[in-house]
C-alpha cells in the first residue's frame, strides 16, 4: 500500500498529508483537498496518505509489536513501505476529526504501527521531517473546548508525540464548531468555507 503522490516543482519542501475520515465527501476531506491545492499553488511537492481509502489496518499484531530487546526487528512490509515514504519529507500535516477528545482509531493505529521502535525512535532513529502540523476538526464551540482545557490536553498529547519522534517544530490548529450545534451558525456552508480558509493558512505558513 502506497500513498498518492502529486508532483510539482519543489520550492518549499515536500509536504506529506496524513488524514482520516470514513467519508470521502466529509468536511475533513474538503479541508485536505484545499490543503493540496494551496500547496500546489506554492509549488510544493505533496504526498497524501488517505488511511481509509488505502485500506490501512490500524490493528497492531505481533508482526509489528515492538521488541525492546531487538531494535533491528524487521516489521511488516506495509509498515516499512509507509515509513519509507517519510524519508525525504520536510513537513507533515495530519488532518482528523476530534472523536471522544482524541483522534480516530485508524489514525492512532497508524502511529502505533508506523512510528515504531527502531524506525521513528530508539537507537538514534527519528522522523526525518523538520515540522509537523496537526489540524483537528472540533464539532463543538471554541469557548467550551478551551474552558474545559481540552485544547491544552490535545496540545500536550500531539506535541509529545512529535517530540518523541524527534520533531521539535509542532503546532496544532483547531477548526471549531464543525457540527454547529453549540453556537448560532446561521450559514453552515459559509462557516465551513471560513474553516477551510483557516486551514489553508497552515500551508501558507510552511513556506514562510
Tab-separated table of C-alpha atoms in Angstrom:
chain	number	residue	atom	x	y	z
A	1	UNK	CA	0.000	0.000	0.000
A	2	UNK	CA	1.363	3.385	-1.009
A	3	UNK	CA	0.126	6.931	-0.719
A	4	UNK	CA	-0.882	9.052	-3.703
A	5	UNK	CA	1.804	11.454	-4.917
A	6	UNK	CA	1.269	14.792	-6.607
A	7	UNK	CA	4.470	16.135	-8.165
A	8	UNK	CA	5.108	19.852	-8.655
A	9	UNK	CA	8.235	21.984	-8.881
A	10	UNK	CA	9.769	21.777	-5.448
A	11	UNK	CA	10.349	25.168	-3.870
A	12	UNK	CA	9.067	24.915	-0.297
A	13	UNK	CA	9.890	21.327	0.516
A	14	UNK	CA	7.885	18.142	0.334
A	15	UNK	CA	4.711	18.014	2.392
A	16	UNK	CA	3.138	14.733	3.475
A	17	UNK	CA	-0.566	14.868	4.382
A	18	UNK	CA	-1.928	12.089	6.573
A	19	UNK	CA	-5.676	12.137	7.112
A	20	UNK	CA	-8.550	10.065	8.391
A	21	UNK	CA	-12.292	10.179	7.787
A	22	UNK	CA	-14.606	7.394	6.613
A	23	UNK	CA	-16.433	9.670	4.148
A	24	UNK	CA	-14.630	10.911	1.057
A	25	UNK	CA	-17.042	13.878	0.869
A	26	UNK	CA	-16.630	14.940	4.506
A	27	UNK	CA	-15.525	18.361	5.677
A	28	UNK	CA	-12.241	16.724	6.641
A	29	UNK	CA	-11.806	15.600	3.033
A	30	UNK	CA	-12.652	19.082	1.774
A	31	UNK	CA	-10.003	20.535	4.068
A	32	UNK	CA	-7.420	18.077	2.709
A	33	UNK	CA	-8.355	18.934	-0.872
A	34	UNK	CA	-7.907	22.630	-0.115
A	35	UNK	CA	-4.535	21.964	1.517
A	36	UNK	CA	-3.326	20.083	-1.567
A	37	UNK	CA	-4.444	22.860	-3.901
A	38	UNK	CA	-2.820	25.506	-1.711
A	39	UNK	CA	0.424	23.525	-1.618
A	40	UNK	CA	0.364	23.116	-5.399
A	41	UNK	CA	-0.124	26.870	-5.816
A	42	UNK	CA	3.024	27.349	-3.734
A	43	UNK	CA	4.864	24.826	-5.937
A	44	UNK	CA	5.320	22.364	-3.096
A	45	UNK	CA	5.648	18.629	-3.614
A	46	UNK	CA	2.686	16.887	-1.987
A	47	UNK	CA	2.200	13.288	-0.884
A	48	UNK	CA	-1.153	12.186	0.516
A	49	UNK	CA	-1.956	9.220	2.720
A	50	UNK	CA	-5.723	8.677	2.953
A	51	UNK	CA	-5.897	5.980	5.599
A	52	UNK	CA	-9.463	4.894	4.871
A	53	UNK	CA	-9.281	4.763	1.079
A	54	UNK	CA	-5.923	2.937	1.115
A	55	UNK	CA	-7.380	0.229	3.366
A	56	UNK	CA	-4.885	0.719	6.194
A	57	UNK	CA	-5.253	-1.799	9.022
A	58	UNK	CA	-4.811	0.008	12.363
A	59	UNK	CA	-4.555	-3.178	14.433
A	60	UNK	CA	-1.082	-3.789	15.787
A	61	UNK	CA	-0.314	-7.509	15.563
A	62	UNK	CA	2.715	-9.454	16.729
A	63	UNK	CA	4.494	-8.795	13.419
A	64	UNK	CA	4.615	-5.078	14.230
A	65	UNK	CA	4.810	-5.252	18.007
A	66	UNK	CA	7.992	-3.524	19.205
A	67	UNK	CA	10.680	-5.858	20.502
A	68	UNK	CA	12.533	-3.861	23.124
A	69	UNK	CA	15.370	-6.401	23.055
A	70	UNK	CA	15.742	-6.155	19.279
A	71	UNK	CA	15.849	-2.628	17.827
A	72	UNK	CA	16.698	-4.168	14.443
A	73	UNK	CA	13.427	-6.054	14.177
A	74	UNK	CA	12.063	-6.227	10.630
A	75	UNK	CA	8.443	-5.054	10.615
A	76	UNK	CA	5.718	-5.888	8.121
A	77	UNK	CA	6.082	-4.793	4.516
A	78	UNK	CA	3.192	-2.344	4.936
A	79	UNK	CA	4.889	-0.614	7.860
A	80	UNK	CA	8.267	-0.484	6.133
A	81	UNK	CA	6.696	0.918	2.967
A	82	UNK	CA	4.769	3.644	4.762
A	83	UNK	CA	7.700	4.659	6.926
A	84	UNK	CA	9.913	4.839	3.833
A	85	UNK	CA	7.537	7.435	2.398
A	86	UNK	CA	8.694	9.821	5.137
A	87	UNK	CA	12.328	9.603	4.050
A	88	UNK	CA	12.521	12.872	2.100
A	89	UNK	CA	9.610	14.726	3.708
A	90	UNK	CA	10.131	18.239	5.054
A	91	UNK	CA	6.671	18.878	6.525
A	92	UNK	CA	3.944	16.587	7.819
A	93	UNK	CA	0.314	17.694	8.104
A	94	UNK	CA	-2.099	15.442	10.000
A	95	UNK	CA	-5.816	16.159	9.485
A	96	UNK	CA	-8.515	14.477	11.530
A	97	UNK	CA	-11.874	14.988	13.254
A	98	UNK	CA	-11.777	15.026	17.032
A	99	UNK	CA	-13.663	11.981	18.311
A	100	UNK	CA	-14.007	11.408	22.055
A	101	UNK	CA	-11.315	14.049	22.641
A	102	UNK	CA	-8.831	12.079	20.584
A	103	UNK	CA	-8.012	11.040	17.025
A	104	UNK	CA	-9.874	8.330	15.075
A	105	UNK	CA	-8.725	4.788	15.849
A	106	UNK	CA	-7.372	4.267	12.334
A	107	UNK	CA	-5.059	7.257	12.769
A	108	UNK	CA	-3.931	6.131	16.208
A	109	UNK	CA	-3.172	2.747	14.659
A	110	UNK	CA	-1.004	4.445	12.047
A	111	UNK	CA	1.171	5.949	14.769
A	112	UNK	CA	1.205	2.694	16.736
A	113	UNK	CA	2.374	0.666	13.755
A	114	UNK	CA	4.365	3.031	11.528
A	115	UNK	CA	6.033	5.364	14.016
A	116	UNK	CA	7.598	2.298	15.560
A	117	UNK	CA	10.593	1.479	17.736
A	118	UNK	CA	13.781	1.351	15.713
A	119	UNK	CA	12.171	3.425	12.949
A	120	UNK	CA	10.747	6.643	14.396
A	121	UNK	CA	12.506	6.487	17.767
A	122	UNK	CA	15.071	4.408	19.633
A	123	UNK	CA	18.690	3.618	18.726
A	124	UNK	CA	19.110	7.183	17.463
A	125	UNK	CA	16.257	6.998	14.967
A	126	UNK	CA	13.728	9.798	14.343
A	127	UNK	CA	11.107	11.065	11.939
A	128	UNK	CA	13.098	12.884	9.227
A	129	UNK	CA	10.609	15.757	8.809
A	130	UNK	CA	11.559	19.152	10.188
A	131	UNK	CA	7.995	20.190	11.112
A	132	UNK	CA	4.556	18.775	11.772
A	133	UNK	CA	1.181	20.497	11.777
A	134	UNK	CA	-1.921	18.965	13.291
A	135	UNK	CA	-5.317	20.145	12.006
A	136	UNK	CA	-8.143	18.896	14.191
A	137	UNK	CA	-11.804	19.439	13.332
A	138	UNK	CA	-13.735	20.014	16.549
A	139	UNK	CA	-17.500	19.551	16.500
A	140	UNK	CA	-18.183	21.959	19.373
A	141	UNK	CA	-17.538	25.570	20.253
A	142	UNK	CA	-14.120	27.050	20.970
A	143	UNK	CA	-15.054	28.669	24.300
A	144	UNK	CA	-16.331	25.428	25.801
A	145	UNK	CA	-13.385	23.448	24.449
A	146	UNK	CA	-10.860	25.857	25.938
A	147	UNK	CA	-12.749	26.369	29.222
A	148	UNK	CA	-12.566	22.618	29.799
A	149	UNK	CA	-8.840	22.704	28.889
A	150	UNK	CA	-9.357	20.178	26.116
A	151	UNK	CA	-7.056	22.217	23.890
A	152	UNK	CA	-4.271	22.023	26.474
A	153	UNK	CA	-4.739	18.268	26.726
A	154	UNK	CA	-4.606	17.773	22.951
A	155	UNK	CA	-1.674	20.166	22.551
A	156	UNK	CA	0.311	18.204	25.111
A	157	UNK	CA	-0.570	14.843	23.547
A	158	UNK	CA	0.268	15.806	19.975
A	159	UNK	CA	3.375	17.817	20.801
A	160	UNK	CA	4.672	14.966	22.956
A	161	UNK	CA	4.154	12.518	20.084
A	162	UNK	CA	6.060	14.811	17.739
A	163	UNK	CA	8.926	15.286	20.172
A	164	UNK	CA	9.188	11.539	20.753
A	165	UNK	CA	9.739	11.207	17.030
A	166	UNK	CA	12.363	13.958	17.064
A	167	UNK	CA	10.222	16.761	15.577
A	168	UNK	CA	10.513	19.920	17.667
A	169	UNK	CA	8.506	22.189	15.357
A	170	UNK	CA	4.972	21.034	16.134
A	171	UNK	CA	1.819	23.176	16.099
A	172	UNK	CA	-1.873	22.382	16.434
A	173	UNK	CA	-4.648	24.185	14.553
A	174	UNK	CA	-8.268	23.678	15.626
A	175	UNK	CA	-11.227	24.166	13.295
A	176	UNK	CA	-14.112	24.744	15.683
A	177	UNK	CA	-17.830	24.104	15.639
A	178	UNK	CA	-17.844	21.941	12.544
A	179	UNK	CA	-21.220	20.458	13.534
A	180	UNK	CA	-22.674	23.836	14.500
A	181	UNK	CA	-24.772	22.768	17.478
A	182	UNK	CA	-23.071	24.799	20.212
A	183	UNK	CA	-23.049	28.189	18.531
A	184	UNK	CA	-25.541	30.091	16.443
A	185	UNK	CA	-24.256	29.308	12.955
A	186	UNK	CA	-26.697	30.965	10.566
A	187	UNK	CA	-24.973	29.755	7.414
A	188	UNK	CA	-23.146	26.399	7.895
A	189	UNK	CA	-21.829	26.430	4.328
A	190	UNK	CA	-20.203	29.826	4.774
A	191	UNK	CA	-18.855	28.778	8.165
A	192	UNK	CA	-17.223	25.702	6.617
A	193	UNK	CA	-15.662	27.879	3.911
A	194	UNK	CA	-14.122	30.031	6.626
A	195	UNK	CA	-12.732	26.943	8.347
A	196	UNK	CA	-11.203	25.762	5.082
A	197	UNK	CA	-9.575	29.166	4.578
A	198	UNK	CA	-8.221	28.921	8.116
A	199	UNK	CA	-6.708	25.532	7.319
A	200	UNK	CA	-5.081	26.788	4.106
A	201	UNK	CA	-3.090	29.308	6.152
A	202	UNK	CA	-1.268	26.380	7.746
A	203	UNK	CA	0.223	25.538	4.353
A	204	UNK	CA	0.997	29.197	3.654
A	205	UNK	CA	2.947	29.391	6.926
A	206	UNK	CA	5.147	26.446	5.939
A	207	UNK	CA	6.536	28.413	3.017
A	208	UNK	CA	7.454	31.437	5.120
